[in-house]
């Protein structure tokens, strides 16, 4: 069964600190993995997208890693800001169908305190 | 900034009413999707479309229906709203290329009383 599991479920950190969010998946055949940021009550916004051959991709203070062999990904946030408070969703796409199915994790709820 | 729009953003409506949630995109994307998301939970695919006149049911059973008469427009309709339909509904679109990202609308928060 194709699944995406994220940990931790929620995380509280102080402003300026770093944190790492985890994503494990069983989706096969794998096409790509994306990290989205979703503010409360709004639609998800893409942070990074990585294909099978990419190990690391950065977007400002966000750095995503992918290990396709162990089917694990992480999102590292550096020097956190209050505006980073949001849900971070790991999304994996398969390539076994025309649709390019998207499988969503439940997200990690990050809260940054001043 | 993604060019995909949903209206209304918030809707409170009585049981038994018919409602239509609007979704439009100006990117010329062929694929469009409707997701349902309860608070703190993952997104569940309820409908998708490959293009004009193409609509398919998603993973999560839904009493809603969709139509795709124009590329840019993918409305979702509930003929008779019930409290169990209370949720957030997110519309997304992507182009045909497999590795492209999906762009999401801001969502419609539906409350049926």
Short mmCIF file of C-alpha atoms in Angstrom, two decimals:
data_model
loop_
_atom_site.label_atom_id
_atom_site.label_comp_id
_atom_site.label_asym_id
_atom_site.label_seq_id
_atom_site.Cartn_x
_atom_site.Cartn_y
_atom_site.Cartn_z
CA UNK A 1 0.00 0.00 0.00
CA UNK A 2 1.34 3.40 -0.99
CA UNK A 3 1.81 5.52 2.12
CA UNK A 4 3.59 8.63 3.32
CA UNK A 5 4.45 8.93 7.00
CA UNK A 6 5.73 12.11 8.60
CA UNK A 7 7.33 12.79 11.95
CA UNK A 8 7.08 14.41 14.33
CA UNK A 9 3.36 15.15 14.24
CA UNK A 10 4.00 18.51 15.89
CA UNK A 11 7.04 20.50 16.89
CA UNK A 12 7.64 23.67 18.89
CA UNK A 13 10.93 25.54 18.58
CA UNK A 14 12.25 28.95 19.53
CA UNK A 15 12.83 31.61 16.94
CA UNK A 16 16.30 31.39 15.43
CA UNK A 17 16.71 27.67 16.07
CA UNK A 18 17.05 24.99 13.41
CA UNK A 19 14.81 21.96 13.00
CA UNK A 20 14.47 18.87 10.83
CA UNK A 21 11.25 17.23 9.72
CA UNK A 22 11.14 13.62 8.52
CA UNK A 23 9.20 11.84 5.79
CA UNK A 24 9.18 8.10 5.04
CA UNK A 25 7.30 6.72 2.07
CA UNK A 26 6.41 3.43 0.46
CA UNK A 27 5.12 4.84 -2.83
CA UNK A 28 6.24 2.83 -5.83
CA UNK A 29 7.15 3.34 -8.58
CA UNK A 30 8.54 6.62 -7.35
CA UNK A 31 8.42 9.74 -9.50
CA UNK A 32 9.15 12.71 -7.27
CA UNK A 33 8.85 14.05 -3.74
CA UNK A 34 7.68 17.50 -2.80
CA UNK A 35 7.55 19.47 0.40
CA UNK A 36 4.70 21.92 0.83
CA UNK A 37 4.08 24.59 3.45
CA UNK A 38 0.47 25.11 4.44
CA UNK A 39 -0.53 28.08 6.55
CA UNK A 40 -3.69 27.66 8.61
CA UNK A 41 -6.79 27.96 6.47
CA UNK A 42 -4.85 28.31 3.22
CA UNK A 43 -3.77 26.08 0.36
CA UNK A 44 -0.36 24.34 0.33
CA UNK A 45 2.52 26.18 -1.30
CA UNK A 46 5.41 24.26 -2.84
CA UNK A 47 8.85 24.56 -1.19
CA UNK A 48 10.89 21.97 -3.09
CA UNK A 49 10.47 19.14 -5.57
CA UNK A 50 13.01 16.37 -6.02
CA UNK A 51 13.24 13.55 -8.52
CA UNK A 52 14.92 10.16 -8.08
CA UNK A 53 18.39 11.40 -8.98
CA UNK A 54 18.43 14.41 -6.67
CA UNK A 55 19.78 14.11 -3.13
CA UNK A 56 19.54 17.67 -1.91
CA UNK A 57 17.65 20.78 -2.90
CA UNK A 58 17.58 24.14 -1.18
CA UNK A 59 15.11 27.00 -1.23
CA UNK A 60 16.40 29.81 0.95
CA UNK A 61 16.39 28.61 4.54
CA UNK A 62 14.73 25.33 3.55
CA UNK A 63 16.90 22.35 2.55
CA UNK A 64 15.34 19.07 1.54
CA UNK A 65 17.19 15.77 1.26
CA UNK A 66 16.12 12.56 -0.42
CA UNK A 67 17.44 9.02 -0.03
CA UNK A 68 15.59 7.03 -2.67
CA UNK A 69 17.18 3.77 -1.51
CA UNK A 70 15.78 3.99 2.02
CA UNK A 71 12.73 5.96 0.85
CA UNK A 72 13.33 8.76 3.29
CA UNK A 73 13.32 12.52 3.00
CA UNK A 74 13.96 15.33 5.41
CA UNK A 75 13.26 19.05 5.43
CA UNK A 76 15.73 21.16 7.37
CA UNK A 77 14.77 24.68 8.36
CA UNK A 78 17.59 27.00 9.31
CA UNK A 79 17.35 30.04 11.58
CA UNK A 80 13.60 29.68 12.05
CA UNK A 81 11.30 32.69 11.92
CA UNK A 82 7.85 33.26 13.37
CA UNK A 83 6.46 33.11 9.85
CA UNK A 84 7.68 29.52 9.55
CA UNK A 85 4.83 28.45 11.84
CA UNK A 86 2.72 26.24 9.57
CA UNK A 87 2.02 22.66 8.59
CA UNK A 88 4.72 21.07 6.41
CA UNK A 89 3.41 18.36 4.14
CA UNK A 90 5.44 15.70 2.35
CA UNK A 91 3.89 14.66 -0.97
CA UNK A 92 5.10 11.76 -3.09
CA UNK A 93 4.09 11.21 -6.69
CA UNK A 94 4.11 7.87 -8.47
CA UNK A 95 4.78 7.28 -12.14
CA UNK A 96 2.66 4.19 -12.49
CA UNK A 97 -0.38 6.01 -13.79
CA UNK A 98 -1.24 8.75 -16.22
CA UNK A 99 -2.50 10.85 -13.35
CA UNK A 100 0.85 10.91 -11.55
CA UNK A 101 -0.92 10.21 -8.29
CA UNK A 102 -0.06 12.40 -5.33
CA UNK A 103 0.19 10.74 -1.92
CA UNK A 104 0.05 13.12 1.01
CA UNK A 105 1.47 12.79 4.49
CA UNK A 106 -0.53 14.18 7.40
CA UNK A 107 1.98 16.94 7.88
CA UNK A 108 4.13 18.21 10.72
CA UNK A 109 2.66 21.16 12.57
CA UNK A 110 5.55 23.52 13.32
CA UNK A 111 5.17 26.33 15.85
CA UNK A 112 7.92 28.91 16.23
CA UNK A 113 7.89 30.84 19.49
CA UNK A 114 9.55 34.23 19.99
CA UNK B 1 2.38 33.23 -7.25
CA UNK B 2 0.07 30.49 -8.54
CA UNK B 3 -2.87 31.59 -10.68
CA UNK B 4 -5.53 29.33 -9.26
CA UNK B 5 -8.52 30.76 -7.48
CA UNK B 6 -11.27 29.36 -5.33
CA UNK B 7 -14.49 31.02 -4.28
CA UNK B 8 -15.93 31.43 -1.81
CA UNK B 9 -13.17 31.28 0.83
CA UNK B 10 -15.72 30.62 3.57
CA UNK B 11 -19.29 29.34 3.33
CA UNK B 12 -21.81 28.61 6.07
CA UNK B 13 -24.98 27.05 4.75
CA UNK B 14 -28.04 25.20 6.01
CA UNK B 15 -28.69 21.48 5.61
CA UNK B 16 -30.34 20.52 2.35
CA UNK B 17 -29.09 23.48 0.33
CA UNK B 18 -27.39 23.08 -3.03
CA UNK B 19 -23.93 24.61 -3.25
CA UNK B 20 -21.27 25.02 -5.89
CA UNK B 21 -17.62 25.64 -5.05
CA UNK B 22 -15.77 27.44 -7.81
CA UNK B 23 -12.21 26.78 -8.96
CA UNK B 24 -10.47 28.52 -11.83
CA UNK B 25 -6.89 28.51 -13.09
CA UNK B 26 -5.26 30.69 -15.72
CA UNK B 27 -2.17 28.55 -16.32
CA UNK B 28 -3.68 26.40 -19.06
CA UNK B 29 -3.18 23.24 -16.99
CA UNK B 30 -4.86 20.08 -18.23
CA UNK B 31 -5.06 18.31 -14.88
CA UNK B 32 -7.24 19.60 -12.09
CA UNK B 33 -8.05 18.08 -8.72
CA UNK B 34 -10.37 18.48 -5.75
CA UNK B 35 -9.13 17.49 -2.30
CA UNK B 36 -10.96 17.35 1.01
CA UNK B 37 -9.06 18.09 4.21
CA UNK B 38 -10.29 17.90 7.78
CA UNK B 39 -8.34 19.83 10.46
CA UNK B 40 -5.00 18.21 11.25
CA UNK B 41 -5.55 15.49 8.69
CA UNK B 42 -4.07 14.72 5.29
CA UNK B 43 -5.58 15.76 1.99
CA UNK B 44 -7.86 13.21 0.36
CA UNK B 45 -8.46 13.20 -3.38
CA UNK B 46 -12.19 13.27 -4.16
CA UNK B 47 -12.25 14.21 -7.88
CA UNK B 48 -9.82 14.76 -10.72
CA UNK B 49 -9.86 15.65 -14.38
CA UNK B 50 -7.38 15.08 -17.20
CA UNK B 51 -8.92 17.74 -19.39
CA UNK B 52 -12.16 19.05 -20.87
CA UNK B 53 -15.06 16.58 -20.52
CA UNK B 54 -12.91 14.28 -18.38
CA UNK B 55 -13.85 13.69 -14.73
CA UNK B 56 -13.02 10.81 -12.41
CA UNK B 57 -13.75 9.89 -8.80
CA UNK B 58 -10.83 10.02 -6.38
CA UNK B 59 -9.89 7.81 -3.46
CA UNK B 60 -12.30 9.24 -0.94
CA UNK B 61 -15.95 8.62 -1.68
CA UNK B 62 -17.82 11.88 -1.98
CA UNK B 63 -21.42 12.80 -2.67
CA UNK B 64 -20.24 15.82 -4.61
CA UNK B 65 -20.07 16.03 -8.39
CA UNK B 66 -17.77 17.96 -10.72
CA UNK B 67 -17.76 19.16 -14.30
CA UNK B 68 -15.03 20.25 -16.72
CA UNK B 69 -16.62 22.13 -19.60
CA UNK B 70 -13.70 24.54 -19.96
CA UNK B 71 -10.00 23.96 -19.32
CA UNK B 72 -9.76 26.73 -16.78
CA UNK B 73 -12.87 25.92 -14.75
CA UNK B 74 -13.54 22.93 -12.45
CA UNK B 75 -16.56 23.54 -10.19
CA UNK B 76 -17.67 21.16 -7.44
CA UNK B 77 -21.37 20.80 -6.59
CA UNK B 78 -23.20 19.37 -3.62
CA UNK B 79 -26.89 18.85 -4.44
CA UNK B 80 -27.98 18.64 -0.81
CA UNK B 81 -25.50 19.74 1.83
CA UNK B 82 -25.28 17.86 5.14
CA UNK B 83 -23.28 18.53 8.33
CA UNK B 84 -20.99 15.61 7.39
CA UNK B 85 -19.86 17.69 4.39
CA UNK B 86 -18.30 20.26 6.71
CA UNK B 87 -14.63 20.39 5.75
CA UNK B 88 -12.02 22.32 3.82
CA UNK B 89 -12.05 21.79 0.06
CA UNK B 90 -8.85 22.45 -1.89
CA UNK B 91 -8.58 22.71 -5.65
CA UNK B 92 -5.29 22.10 -7.46
CA UNK B 93 -3.97 21.99 -11.00
CA UNK B 94 -0.89 20.73 -12.81
CA UNK B 95 0.22 20.40 -16.40
CA UNK B 96 0.65 17.15 -18.26
CA UNK B 97 4.38 16.69 -17.51
CA UNK B 98 4.90 14.07 -14.82
CA UNK B 99 7.44 15.90 -12.73
CA UNK B 100 5.70 19.21 -12.48
CA UNK B 101 4.35 20.51 -9.25
CA UNK B 102 0.72 20.94 -8.37
CA UNK B 103 -0.52 24.43 -7.57
CA UNK B 104 -3.19 24.78 -4.93
CA UNK B 105 -5.94 27.29 -4.46
CA UNK B 106 -6.54 28.95 -1.11
CA UNK B 107 -9.32 26.55 -0.25
CA UNK B 108 -12.98 26.84 0.66
CA UNK B 109 -13.92 26.29 4.29
CA UNK B 110 -17.44 24.82 4.19
CA UNK B 111 -19.63 24.61 7.29
CA UNK B 112 -23.06 23.00 7.02
CA UNK B 113 -25.35 23.72 9.94
#
